[in-house]
mmCIF file of C-alpha atoms and ligand atoms in Angstrom:
data_model
loop_
_atom_site.group_PDB
_atom_site.id
_atom_site.type_symbol
_atom_site.label_atom_id
_atom_site.label_comp_id
_atom_site.label_asym_id
_atom_site.label_seq_id
_atom_site.Cartn_x
_atom_site.Cartn_y
_atom_site.Cartn_z
ATOM 1 C CA MET A 1 -98.808 -8.108 11.158
ATOM 2 C CA ALA A 2 -100.293 -9.814 14.209
ATOM 3 C CA ALA A 3 -101.160 -13.180 15.435
ATOM 4 C CA SER A 4 -102.007 -15.531 12.572
ATOM 5 C CA SER A 5 -105.012 -17.242 12.616
ATOM 6 C CA GLY A 6 -104.858 -20.806 11.178
ATOM 7 C CA GLY A 7 -101.306 -20.142 9.874
ATOM 8 C CA LYS A 8 -102.230 -17.417 7.554
ATOM 9 C CA LYS A 9 -100.126 -14.237 8.328
ATOM 10 C CA LEU A 10 -102.479 -11.427 8.444
ATOM 11 C CA LEU A 11 -101.124 -8.504 7.295
ATOM 12 C CA PRO A 12 -102.640 -4.687 7.728
ATOM 13 C CA GLU A 13 -104.535 -3.679 4.641
ATOM 14 C CA PRO A 14 -102.392 -0.701 2.712
ATOM 15 C CA SER A 15 -104.221 2.338 3.901
ATOM 16 C CA LYS A 16 -105.046 4.339 0.368
ATOM 17 C CA GLY A 17 -102.013 6.128 -0.748
ATOM 18 C CA THR A 18 -99.631 3.997 0.981
ATOM 19 C CA SER A 19 -97.288 1.520 -0.757
ATOM 20 C CA ALA A 20 -97.849 -2.090 -0.387
ATOM 21 C CA ALA A 21 -94.241 -2.451 1.260
ATOM 22 C CA SER A 22 -94.830 -0.122 3.891
ATOM 23 C CA ALA A 23 -98.339 -1.203 4.686
ATOM 24 C CA HIS A 24 -96.384 -4.274 5.779
ATOM 25 C CA SER A 25 -94.895 -2.747 8.679
ATOM 26 C CA SER A 26 -97.894 -2.693 10.942
ATOM 27 C CA ILE A 27 -97.929 -1.424 14.311
ATOM 28 C CA LEU A 28 -96.946 -4.632 16.084
ATOM 29 C CA ARG A 29 -95.360 -7.189 13.836
ATOM 30 C CA LYS A 30 -94.446 -7.531 10.117
ATOM 31 C CA SER A 31 -95.458 -11.204 10.599
ATOM 32 C CA SER A 32 -95.655 -13.588 13.210
ATOM 33 C CA SER A 33 -92.207 -15.288 12.120
ATOM 34 C CA GLU A 34 -90.310 -11.983 12.114
ATOM 35 C CA LYS A 35 -89.233 -10.036 15.188
ATOM 36 C CA PRO A 36 -91.835 -7.322 16.343
ATOM 37 C CA VAL A 37 -91.142 -4.233 14.473
ATOM 38 C CA THR A 38 -90.334 -2.641 18.100
ATOM 39 C CA GLU A 39 -87.022 -4.189 18.309
ATOM 40 C CA ALA A 40 -86.593 -4.244 14.256
ATOM 41 C CA THR A 41 -86.371 -0.566 14.457
ATOM 42 C CA GLY A 42 -84.447 -0.228 17.475
ATOM 43 C CA SER A 43 -82.498 2.546 18.198
ATOM 44 C CA GLY A 44 -81.733 5.074 20.780
ATOM 45 C CA SER A 45 -81.703 3.840 24.215
ATOM 46 C CA LYS A 46 -81.906 0.527 24.903
ATOM 47 C CA SER A 47 -84.136 -0.352 27.860
ATOM 48 C CA SER A 48 -82.310 -1.859 31.064
ATOM 49 C CA ARG A 49 -85.161 -4.118 30.868
ATOM 50 C CA ASN A 50 -85.321 -7.886 30.629
ATOM 51 C CA GLU A 51 -85.591 -8.051 26.671
ATOM 52 C CA ASP A 52 -86.674 -11.751 26.590
ATOM 53 C CA LEU A 53 -89.604 -10.980 28.550
ATOM 54 C CA HIS A 54 -91.760 -9.512 26.218
ATOM 55 C CA SER A 55 -94.699 -7.416 27.437
ATOM 56 C CA VAL A 56 -97.793 -9.636 27.143
ATOM 57 C CA LEU A 57 -99.660 -6.397 26.061
ATOM 58 C CA VAL A 58 -97.590 -6.600 22.938
ATOM 59 C CA THR A 59 -97.319 -10.058 21.957
ATOM 60 C CA SER A 60 -101.132 -10.702 22.922
ATOM 61 C CA VAL A 61 -103.547 -8.112 24.371
ATOM 62 C CA LEU A 62 -102.778 -5.426 21.573
ATOM 63 C CA ASN A 63 -102.065 -8.068 18.757
ATOM 64 C CA LEU A 64 -105.088 -7.993 17.011
ATOM 65 C CA GLU A 65 -106.547 -10.332 14.162
ATOM 66 C CA ARG A 66 -107.499 -8.961 10.598
ATOM 67 C CA LEU A 67 -110.746 -10.469 9.268
ATOM 68 C CA ASP A 68 -111.060 -8.403 6.576
ATOM 69 C CA LEU A 69 -110.883 -4.579 5.280
ATOM 70 C CA ASP A 70 -111.018 -2.460 8.242
ATOM 71 C CA LEU A 71 -112.355 -5.509 10.137
ATOM 72 C CA TYR A 72 -110.245 -6.701 13.226
ATOM 73 C CA SER A 73 -111.000 -8.823 16.165
ATOM 74 C CA ASN A 74 -109.277 -10.069 19.283
ATOM 75 C CA GLU A 75 -110.177 -13.517 19.102
ATOM 76 C CA HIS A 76 -107.127 -15.361 18.674
ATOM 77 C CA SER A 77 -104.591 -12.981 19.693
ATOM 78 C CA ASN A 78 -105.890 -12.099 23.027
ATOM 79 C CA ARG A 79 -105.949 -15.570 24.454
ATOM 80 C CA CYS A 80 -109.805 -15.223 24.197
ATOM 81 C CA THR A 81 -112.038 -18.323 23.613
ATOM 82 C CA PHE A 82 -115.509 -18.345 23.444
ATOM 83 C CA THR A 83 -115.682 -20.041 26.713
ATOM 84 C CA GLY A 84 -112.292 -18.478 27.838
ATOM 85 C CA THR A 85 -111.810 -14.927 29.098
ATOM 86 C CA HIS A 86 -109.690 -11.836 27.959
ATOM 87 C CA HIS A 87 -106.049 -11.439 29.221
ATOM 88 C CA TRP A 88 -107.297 -9.664 32.543
ATOM 89 C CA VAL A 89 -110.749 -8.655 33.586
ATOM 90 C CA PRO A 90 -111.293 -6.296 36.572
ATOM 91 C CA ARG A 91 -113.522 -8.122 39.307
ATOM 92 C CA SER A 92 -116.423 -5.830 38.149
ATOM 93 C CA ARG A 93 -116.508 -8.498 35.270
ATOM 94 C CA MET A 94 -116.768 -5.688 32.755
ATOM 95 C CA LEU A 95 -114.355 -5.926 30.022
ATOM 96 C CA PHE A 96 -111.408 -3.492 31.202
ATOM 97 C CA GLY A 97 -112.199 -0.242 29.537
ATOM 98 C CA GLY A 98 -108.132 0.308 28.635
ATOM 99 C CA GLN A 99 -108.110 -2.741 26.527
ATOM 100 C CA ILE A 100 -111.211 -1.753 24.371
ATOM 101 C CA VAL A 101 -109.499 1.765 23.668
ATOM 102 C CA GLY A 102 -106.083 0.357 23.162
ATOM 103 C CA GLN A 103 -107.278 -2.336 20.587
ATOM 104 C CA ALA A 104 -109.798 0.331 18.990
ATOM 105 C CA LEU A 105 -106.588 2.385 18.598
ATOM 106 C CA VAL A 106 -104.618 -0.629 17.092
ATOM 107 C CA ALA A 107 -107.151 -1.168 14.655
ATOM 108 C CA ALA A 108 -107.340 2.556 13.711
ATOM 109 C CA ALA A 109 -103.457 2.336 13.203
ATOM 110 C CA MET A 110 -103.580 -0.211 10.937
ATOM 111 C CA SER A 111 -105.497 1.746 8.606
ATOM 112 C CA VAL A 112 -103.277 5.057 8.388
ATOM 113 C CA SER A 113 -100.019 5.170 6.919
ATOM 114 C CA GLU A 114 -96.654 4.994 8.565
ATOM 115 C CA ASN A 115 -95.587 8.085 8.773
ATOM 116 C CA ILE A 116 -98.233 9.719 10.779
ATOM 117 C CA TYR A 117 -98.951 9.290 14.419
ATOM 118 C CA ALA A 118 -101.826 9.319 17.052
ATOM 119 C CA HIS A 119 -102.493 12.843 18.531
ATOM 120 C CA SER A 120 -105.528 12.391 20.123
ATOM 121 C CA LEU A 121 -108.371 10.141 20.715
ATOM 122 C CA HIS A 122 -112.351 10.493 22.115
ATOM 123 C CA CYS A 123 -114.292 7.340 23.259
ATOM 124 C CA TYR A 124 -117.781 6.231 24.941
ATOM 125 C CA PHE A 125 -118.069 3.605 26.517
ATOM 126 C CA VAL A 126 -121.837 2.237 25.486
ATOM 127 C CA ARG A 127 -122.023 -0.773 26.753
ATOM 128 C CA ALA A 128 -120.346 -2.722 29.423
ATOM 129 C CA GLY A 129 -117.675 -5.524 27.512
ATOM 130 C CA ASP A 130 -118.805 -9.014 27.859
ATOM 131 C CA PRO A 131 -115.563 -10.951 29.225
ATOM 132 C CA LYS A 132 -116.800 -14.292 27.406
ATOM 133 C CA VAL A 133 -117.124 -13.443 23.971
ATOM 134 C CA PRO A 134 -114.137 -11.639 21.550
ATOM 135 C CA VAL A 135 -114.475 -8.088 20.197
ATOM 136 C CA LEU A 136 -114.899 -7.020 16.566
ATOM 137 C CA TYR A 137 -113.105 -3.882 15.612
ATOM 138 C CA GLN A 138 -114.950 -1.944 12.699
ATOM 139 C CA VAL A 139 -113.034 1.056 11.083
ATOM 140 C CA ASP A 140 -114.566 3.527 9.233
ATOM 141 C CA ARG A 141 -111.944 5.849 7.359
ATOM 142 C CA ILE A 142 -113.636 9.165 7.659
ATOM 143 C CA ARG A 143 -110.983 11.489 5.853
ATOM 144 C CA ASP A 144 -107.333 11.424 5.025
ATOM 145 C CA GLY A 145 -105.991 14.833 4.718
ATOM 146 C CA LYS A 146 -102.437 16.489 3.784
ATOM 147 C CA SER A 147 -101.783 16.616 7.723
ATOM 148 C CA PHE A 148 -104.177 14.869 9.615
ATOM 149 C CA SER A 149 -106.429 11.784 9.101
ATOM 150 C CA VAL A 150 -109.563 10.822 11.351
ATOM 151 C CA ARG A 151 -110.973 7.307 12.122
ATOM 152 C CA SER A 152 -113.739 6.417 13.717
ATOM 153 C CA VAL A 153 -113.939 2.608 15.223
ATOM 154 C CA LYS A 154 -116.445 0.780 16.674
ATOM 155 C CA ALA A 155 -115.975 -2.240 19.356
ATOM 156 C CA ILE A 156 -118.641 -4.657 18.647
ATOM 157 C CA GLN A 157 -120.007 -7.869 20.819
ATOM 158 C CA HIS A 158 -123.422 -9.263 20.066
ATOM 159 C CA GLY A 159 -124.277 -7.508 17.289
ATOM 160 C CA ASN A 160 -123.968 -3.741 19.545
ATOM 161 C CA PRO A 161 -121.408 -1.738 19.820
ATOM 162 C CA ILE A 162 -119.534 -1.353 23.426
ATOM 163 C CA LEU A 163 -117.361 1.418 22.402
ATOM 164 C CA ILE A 164 -117.542 4.248 19.830
ATOM 165 C CA CYS A 165 -113.900 5.757 19.307
ATOM 166 C CA GLN A 166 -112.768 8.616 17.144
ATOM 167 C CA SER A 167 -109.231 9.258 16.798
ATOM 168 C CA SER A 168 -106.882 11.563 14.999
ATOM 169 C CA PHE A 169 -103.407 11.138 13.204
ATOM 170 C CA GLN A 170 -100.927 13.948 12.087
ATOM 171 C CA ARG A 171 -97.987 13.553 10.478
ATOM 172 C CA LYS A 172 -94.793 15.011 12.269
ATOM 173 C CA MET A 173 -94.659 18.827 12.275
ATOM 174 C CA GLU A 174 -92.283 21.370 13.976
ATOM 175 C CA SER A 175 -93.565 24.781 15.266
ATOM 176 C CA PRO A 176 -91.830 27.848 17.509
ATOM 177 C CA ILE A 177 -94.806 27.609 19.486
ATOM 178 C CA HIS A 178 -94.228 25.332 22.352
ATOM 179 C CA HIS A 179 -95.046 25.230 26.432
ATOM 180 C CA GLN A 180 -95.957 22.841 28.865
ATOM 181 C CA PHE A 181 -96.471 22.672 32.720
ATOM 182 C CA THR A 182 -93.758 21.815 35.228
ATOM 183 C CA MET A 183 -93.827 18.053 36.197
ATOM 184 C CA PRO A 184 -94.869 17.414 40.183
ATOM 185 C CA VAL A 185 -91.726 17.012 42.285
ATOM 186 C CA VAL A 186 -91.950 13.378 43.502
ATOM 187 C CA PRO A 187 -89.708 10.526 44.851
ATOM 188 C CA SER A 188 -88.279 8.532 41.734
ATOM 189 C CA PRO A 189 -89.353 5.117 40.949
ATOM 190 C CA ASN A 190 -86.397 3.364 42.641
ATOM 191 C CA GLU A 191 -87.405 5.021 46.263
ATOM 192 C CA LEU A 192 -90.721 3.557 46.029
ATOM 193 C CA LEU A 193 -92.474 -0.076 46.272
ATOM 194 C CA THR A 194 -94.363 -1.670 43.740
ATOM 195 C CA GLN A 195 -98.073 -2.317 44.430
ATOM 196 C CA GLU A 196 -97.365 -5.746 44.716
ATOM 197 C CA GLU A 197 -94.420 -5.123 47.533
ATOM 198 C CA LEU A 198 -96.983 -2.781 49.332
ATOM 199 C CA ILE A 199 -99.809 -5.700 49.639
ATOM 200 C CA GLN A 200 -97.150 -7.886 50.776
ATOM 201 C CA LYS A 201 -96.183 -5.745 53.345
ATOM 202 C CA TYR A 202 -99.736 -5.101 54.478
ATOM 203 C CA LEU A 203 -100.257 -8.778 54.649
ATOM 204 C CA ARG A 204 -97.461 -9.026 57.070
ATOM 205 C CA ASP A 205 -99.340 -6.521 59.259
ATOM 206 C CA PRO A 206 -100.182 -8.868 62.301
ATOM 207 C CA ALA A 207 -103.201 -6.591 62.792
ATOM 208 C CA LEU A 208 -104.793 -7.423 59.451
ATOM 209 C CA THR A 209 -108.404 -8.385 59.666
ATOM 210 C CA GLU A 210 -109.519 -11.564 57.519
ATOM 211 C CA LYS A 211 -111.646 -9.056 55.222
ATOM 212 C CA TYR A 212 -108.992 -7.403 54.229
ATOM 213 C CA LYS A 213 -106.451 -10.135 53.746
ATOM 214 C CA VAL A 214 -108.832 -11.836 51.471
ATOM 215 C CA GLY A 215 -109.122 -8.627 49.373
ATOM 216 C CA LEU A 216 -105.528 -7.996 49.360
ATOM 217 C CA THR A 217 -104.558 -11.430 48.596
ATOM 218 C CA LYS A 218 -107.158 -11.507 45.319
ATOM 219 C CA LEU A 219 -105.600 -8.333 44.378
ATOM 220 C CA LEU A 220 -101.776 -9.660 44.372
ATOM 221 C CA ALA A 221 -103.372 -12.370 42.459
ATOM 222 C CA GLU A 222 -104.769 -10.323 39.466
ATOM 223 C CA GLU A 223 -102.521 -10.630 36.427
ATOM 224 C CA VAL A 224 -102.633 -6.846 35.604
ATOM 225 C CA PRO A 225 -100.205 -6.360 32.794
ATOM 226 C CA ILE A 226 -98.786 -2.894 34.349
ATOM 227 C CA GLU A 227 -96.492 -2.150 37.117
ATOM 228 C CA ILE A 228 -97.576 0.338 39.548
ATOM 229 C CA LYS A 229 -95.426 2.482 42.039
ATOM 230 C CA PRO A 230 -98.106 4.538 44.006
ATOM 231 C CA ILE A 231 -96.724 7.600 45.856
ATOM 232 C CA ASN A 232 -98.035 8.178 49.497
ATOM 233 C CA PRO A 233 -100.491 5.134 49.206
ATOM 234 C CA PRO A 234 -103.064 5.880 51.432
ATOM 235 C CA GLU A 235 -103.224 3.140 54.147
ATOM 236 C CA TYR A 236 -105.511 -0.058 53.039
ATOM 237 C CA TYR A 237 -107.774 0.510 56.213
ATOM 238 C CA ARG A 238 -107.859 4.183 55.260
ATOM 239 C CA ARG A 239 -111.024 5.722 57.175
ATOM 240 C CA VAL A 240 -110.387 9.286 56.078
ATOM 241 C CA ALA A 241 -111.492 11.767 53.493
ATOM 242 C CA LEU A 242 -108.376 12.260 50.969
ATOM 243 C CA GLU A 243 -107.866 14.882 48.476
ATOM 244 C CA SER A 244 -109.347 14.040 44.991
ATOM 245 C CA LYS A 245 -105.482 13.749 43.632
ATOM 246 C CA GLN A 246 -103.196 10.544 43.063
ATOM 247 C CA HIS A 247 -99.748 10.253 41.736
ATOM 248 C CA PHE A 248 -98.295 6.766 40.688
ATOM 249 C CA TRP A 249 -95.256 5.460 38.247
ATOM 250 C CA VAL A 250 -96.574 3.293 36.068
ATOM 251 C CA ARG A 251 -95.160 1.282 32.872
ATOM 252 C CA ALA A 252 -96.101 -1.747 31.103
ATOM 253 C CA ARG A 253 -95.038 -5.095 32.444
ATOM 254 C CA GLY A 254 -92.122 -6.634 30.462
ATOM 255 C CA TYR A 255 -90.240 -5.153 27.368
ATOM 256 C CA ILE A 256 -91.363 -3.503 24.298
ATOM 257 C CA GLY A 257 -88.323 -1.528 22.925
ATOM 258 C CA GLU A 258 -88.095 1.646 21.093
ATOM 259 C CA GLY A 259 -89.925 1.594 17.973
ATOM 260 C CA ASN A 260 -93.275 2.600 16.368
ATOM 261 C CA MET A 261 -94.830 5.487 18.339
ATOM 262 C CA LYS A 262 -98.077 4.053 17.386
ATOM 263 C CA LEU A 263 -97.580 1.022 19.391
ATOM 264 C CA HIS A 264 -96.624 2.760 22.542
ATOM 265 C CA CYS A 265 -99.603 5.167 22.225
ATOM 266 C CA CYS A 266 -101.982 2.036 22.287
ATOM 267 C CA VAL A 267 -100.299 0.525 25.210
ATOM 268 C CA ALA A 268 -100.635 4.056 26.936
ATOM 269 C CA ALA A 269 -104.198 3.807 26.053
ATOM 270 C CA TYR A 270 -104.289 0.618 28.143
ATOM 271 C CA ILE A 271 -102.495 1.872 31.100
ATOM 272 C CA SER A 272 -104.027 5.266 31.322
ATOM 273 C CA ASP A 273 -107.307 3.543 32.372
ATOM 274 C CA TYR A 274 -106.060 1.785 35.089
ATOM 275 C CA SER A 275 -106.731 3.012 38.790
ATOM 276 C CA PHE A 276 -107.963 6.341 37.096
ATOM 277 C CA LEU A 277 -111.589 6.719 37.766
ATOM 278 C CA ARG A 278 -110.974 5.760 41.502
ATOM 279 C CA THR A 279 -109.476 9.077 41.836
ATOM 280 C CA ALA A 280 -112.831 10.638 42.043
ATOM 281 C CA LEU A 281 -113.462 8.325 44.899
ATOM 282 C CA LEU A 282 -110.673 9.648 47.385
ATOM 283 C CA PRO A 283 -112.484 12.012 49.248
ATOM 284 C CA HIS A 284 -115.736 9.895 49.881
ATOM 285 C CA PHE A 285 -114.256 6.911 51.670
ATOM 286 C CA GLN A 286 -117.642 6.808 53.748
ATOM 287 C CA TYR A 287 -119.468 5.682 50.859
ATOM 288 C CA LYS A 288 -119.555 1.688 49.424
ATOM 289 C CA VAL A 289 -119.804 1.891 45.537
ATOM 290 C CA LYS A 290 -122.507 -0.525 44.411
ATOM 291 C CA PHE A 291 -121.726 0.315 40.601
ATOM 292 C CA MET A 292 -119.015 2.259 38.722
ATOM 293 C CA ALA A 293 -117.929 2.380 35.118
ATOM 294 C CA SER A 294 -116.260 4.775 33.037
ATOM 295 C CA LEU A 295 -118.512 6.777 30.680
ATOM 296 C CA ASP A 296 -115.964 8.259 28.217
ATOM 297 C CA HIS A 297 -112.424 8.414 27.855
ATOM 298 C CA SER A 298 -110.005 11.493 26.149
ATOM 299 C CA MET A 299 -106.378 11.297 25.226
ATOM 300 C CA TRP A 300 -103.967 13.961 23.514
ATOM 301 C CA PHE A 301 -100.247 12.622 22.691
ATOM 302 C CA HIS A 302 -97.797 15.237 22.986
ATOM 303 C CA ALA A 303 -94.053 13.895 22.905
ATOM 304 C CA PRO A 304 -92.819 10.527 22.089
ATOM 305 C CA PHE A 305 -92.313 8.225 25.032
ATOM 306 C CA ARG A 306 -91.973 4.687 26.122
ATOM 307 C CA SER A 307 -94.720 3.090 27.782
ATOM 308 C CA ASP A 308 -92.351 0.312 28.941
ATOM 309 C CA GLU A 309 -90.296 2.902 31.107
ATOM 310 C CA TRP A 310 -91.459 4.470 34.233
ATOM 311 C CA MET A 311 -93.788 7.245 33.555
ATOM 312 C CA LEU A 312 -95.525 9.471 36.446
ATOM 313 C CA TYR A 313 -99.267 9.470 36.224
ATOM 314 C CA GLU A 314 -100.635 12.540 37.805
ATOM 315 C CA CYS A 315 -104.118 12.322 38.241
ATOM 316 C CA GLU A 316 -106.738 14.737 39.625
ATOM 317 C CA SER A 317 -110.930 14.959 40.120
ATOM 318 C CA PRO A 318 -111.922 18.645 40.112
ATOM 319 C CA TRP A 319 -115.639 17.686 40.170
ATOM 320 C CA ALA A 320 -117.995 14.935 40.945
ATOM 321 C CA GLY A 321 -121.812 15.127 40.979
ATOM 322 C CA SER A 322 -124.853 13.831 39.621
ATOM 323 C CA CYS A 323 -123.653 10.222 40.055
ATOM 324 C CA ARG A 324 -120.686 11.240 38.013
ATOM 325 C CA GLY A 325 -117.243 12.137 38.621
ATOM 326 C CA LEU A 326 -114.474 13.825 36.252
ATOM 327 C CA VAL A 327 -110.923 12.749 36.262
ATOM 328 C CA GLN A 328 -107.878 14.326 34.545
ATOM 329 C CA GLY A 329 -104.723 12.910 34.357
ATOM 330 C CA ARG A 330 -101.125 13.810 32.764
ATOM 331 C CA LEU A 331 -98.287 11.274 31.950
ATOM 332 C CA TRP A 332 -94.747 12.790 32.589
ATOM 333 C CA LYS A 333 -91.583 11.138 31.080
ATOM 334 C CA GLN A 334 -88.702 10.888 33.868
ATOM 335 C CA ASP A 335 -86.783 13.845 32.109
ATOM 336 C CA GLY A 336 -89.817 16.153 32.681
ATOM 337 C CA VAL A 337 -91.547 16.048 29.323
ATOM 338 C CA LEU A 338 -95.386 16.087 29.352
ATOM 339 C CA ALA A 339 -95.882 13.133 27.306
ATOM 340 C CA VAL A 340 -99.756 12.328 27.295
ATOM 341 C CA SER A 341 -102.954 14.224 28.749
ATOM 342 C CA CYS A 342 -106.039 12.325 29.730
ATOM 343 C CA ALA A 343 -109.419 13.054 30.977
ATOM 344 C CA GLN A 344 -112.638 10.805 31.586
ATOM 345 C CA GLU A 345 -115.674 10.856 33.031
ATOM 346 C CA GLY A 346 -117.424 7.770 35.044
ATOM 347 C CA VAL A 347 -120.735 7.132 36.793
ATOM 348 C CA PHE A 348 -120.661 5.745 40.291
ATOM 349 C CA TYR A 349 -123.902 4.554 42.092
ATOM 350 C CA VAL A 350 -122.910 3.919 45.881
ATOM 351 C CA LYS A 351 -124.946 2.998 48.923
ATOM 352 C CA PRO A 352 -126.008 5.881 51.590
ATOM 353 C CA SER A 353 -123.507 6.479 54.183
ATOM 354 C CA ALA A 354 -123.824 4.623 57.597
ATOM 355 C CA ALA A 355 -124.923 8.407 58.769
ATOM 356 C CA GLU A 356 -127.368 8.928 56.150
ATOM 357 C CA SER A 357 -129.455 5.880 56.389
ATOM 358 C CA LYS A 358 -130.095 6.714 59.879
ATOM 359 C CA LEU A 359 -131.915 9.922 58.843
HETATM 360 C C1 LIG B 1 -122.977 3.410 32.017
HETATM 361 C C2 LIG B 1 -124.203 2.644 31.493
HETATM 362 C C3 LIG B 1 -124.331 1.703 32.711
HETATM 363 C C4 LIG B 1 -125.355 3.488 31.706
HETATM 364 O O1 LIG B 1 -126.375 2.680 31.158
HETATM 365 P P1 LIG B 1 -127.714 3.006 31.191
HETATM 366 O O2 LIG B 1 -128.779 1.814 30.663
HETATM 367 O O3 LIG B 1 -128.356 4.050 31.160
HETATM 368 O O4 LIG B 1 -127.751 2.376 32.684
HETATM 369 P P2 LIG B 1 -128.540 2.177 33.909
HETATM 370 O O5 LIG B 1 -129.855 1.623 33.463
HETATM 371 O O6 LIG B 1 -128.495 3.880 34.762
HETATM 372 O O7 LIG B 1 -127.826 1.450 34.882
HETATM 373 C C5 LIG B 1 -126.886 0.230 34.515
HETATM 374 C C6 LIG B 1 -126.507 -0.130 35.631
HETATM 375 O O8 LIG B 1 -126.280 0.526 36.792
HETATM 376 C C7 LIG B 1 -126.638 -0.212 38.048
HETATM 377 N N1 LIG B 1 -127.304 0.809 38.581
HETATM 378 C C8 LIG B 1 -128.302 1.817 37.803
HETATM 379 N N2 LIG B 1 -128.895 2.873 38.662
HETATM 380 C C9 LIG B 1 -128.402 2.234 39.755
HETATM 381 C C10 LIG B 1 -128.520 2.783 41.278
HETATM 382 N N3 LIG B 1 -129.205 3.889 41.312
HETATM 383 N N4 LIG B 1 -127.914 2.158 42.322
HETATM 384 C C11 LIG B 1 -127.207 0.800 42.214
HETATM 385 N N5 LIG B 1 -127.206 0.462 40.958
HETATM 386 C C12 LIG B 1 -127.336 1.014 40.058
HETATM 387 C C13 LIG B 1 -127.198 -1.379 37.754
HETATM 388 O O9 LIG B 1 -126.508 -2.327 37.582
HETATM 389 C C14 LIG B 1 -127.869 -1.093 36.345
HETATM 390 O O10 LIG B 1 -127.864 -2.437 35.889
HETATM 391 P P3 LIG B 1 -129.408 -3.085 35.462
HETATM 392 O O11 LIG B 1 -130.116 -2.075 35.222
HETATM 393 O O12 LIG B 1 -129.309 -3.819 36.656
HETATM 394 O O13 LIG B 1 -128.900 -4.272 34.264
HETATM 395 C C15 LIG B 1 -123.897 2.099 30.425
HETATM 396 O O14 LIG B 1 -123.676 2.822 29.017
HETATM 397 C C16 LIG B 1 -122.713 1.240 30.099
HETATM 398 O O15 LIG B 1 -122.561 -0.131 30.999
HETATM 399 N N6 LIG B 1 -121.516 1.723 29.579
HETATM 400 C C17 LIG B 1 -120.356 0.794 29.521
HETATM 401 C C18 LIG B 1 -119.301 1.271 30.906
HETATM 402 C C19 LIG B 1 -118.236 0.492 30.801
HETATM 403 O O16 LIG B 1 -117.995 -0.922 30.456
HETATM 404 N N7 LIG B 1 -116.751 1.280 30.727
HETATM 405 C C20 LIG B 1 -115.503 0.503 30.828
HETATM 406 C C21 LIG B 1 -115.476 -0.338 31.657
HETATM 407 S S1 LIG B 1 -115.301 0.117 33.444
HETATM 408 C C22 LIG B 1 -113.757 0.600 33.611
HETATM 409 O O17 LIG B 1 -112.755 -0.069 32.890
HETATM 410 C C23 LIG B 1 -113.140 1.443 34.542
HETATM 411 C C24 LIG B 1 -113.210 0.439 35.933
HETATM 412 C C25 LIG B 1 -113.134 1.313 37.118
HETATM 413 C C26 LIG B 1 -112.431 1.006 38.336
HETATM 414 O O18 LIG B 1 -112.490 -0.059 38.653
HETATM 415 O O19 LIG B 1 -111.239 1.822 38.105
#
């Protein structure tokens, strides 16, 4: 399974009714010495990615350590030490919501059998995560039915829950009832600049003020394990209200490969929270945000996908008010298949605008 602790190879607990053998093919690794299951079962289209550059999301961030039956920690596998930090923490200095959701789904996935797959999850972020200490993940096996299994996971720090996450898994089932919306028409990834290339371009702007130069340089230095290609990105000095919609191509940084869909769902959970909530702020450029945080996060997994291949993230915010904003998102594969739907509500506390503060 995942990173070993003190040399002991930690394997996921066989879920009830799962043979010991199949329980060993965890969603990440069979053992720290064997190839990750994502390569062991590699079939179909090999990514054109550099296969030596494994995604840190798989080798580290989502590679939990099993402490006991249905109890996991990210202490050793997430480069997290009692004095150190998690792999990447937003400037808000709260643990990134996508990390906690992705790790909670890993813990839940370890407790179900191999032949069922995550189809939905619903979470509440109940306390800010502390980037200076590890996170414990406690799995409660709510029910195992013939076709569906439901798990509840509590992410715990300092003895208190920071996240509660319910997830449901379904065995593969066919049905004649199938439809989906049509994917938006946008430029393809190879026609666009990455977020880093855009920042480099802005930093070459002779009119760039020191304030923006510092902010953009800090952004460039962040080790976000996600690659992004914004579509029609607003200028960094934007001072106009935009529609509460944004599209960007997104993928995990590094190679993951074919393999267990559970793993790609956990990576997509991480990816889905990045730059998502900000969609609700696009029309409100005149306000300075004093505090913002995700309150909840829901996902529905519709079709197989590769989280290390470009997917279009179509984000929109239909509503904001009462210090809250709702954002909805759809992750599209390049072939037009709708792979994942997401929804999230967040809390915003803002400073009154210059005009209002004169009233
Ligand atoms: C959402 C809250 C804060 C709600 O808890 P609460 O106790 O009811 O909170 P609270 O007392 O209302 O305030 C908490 C904090 O919100 C701030 N605040 C509160 N009211 C105002 C105000 N009027 N103006 C300015 N700031 C205000 C203050 O800092 C409050 O903290 P304090 O009371 O000073 O300790 C809590 O449940 C919580 O922290 N949940 C966890 C949220 C979280 O960690 N989400 C995931 C990480 S955020 C993320 O990943 C998305 C990134 C967004 C992005 O950058 O894209």
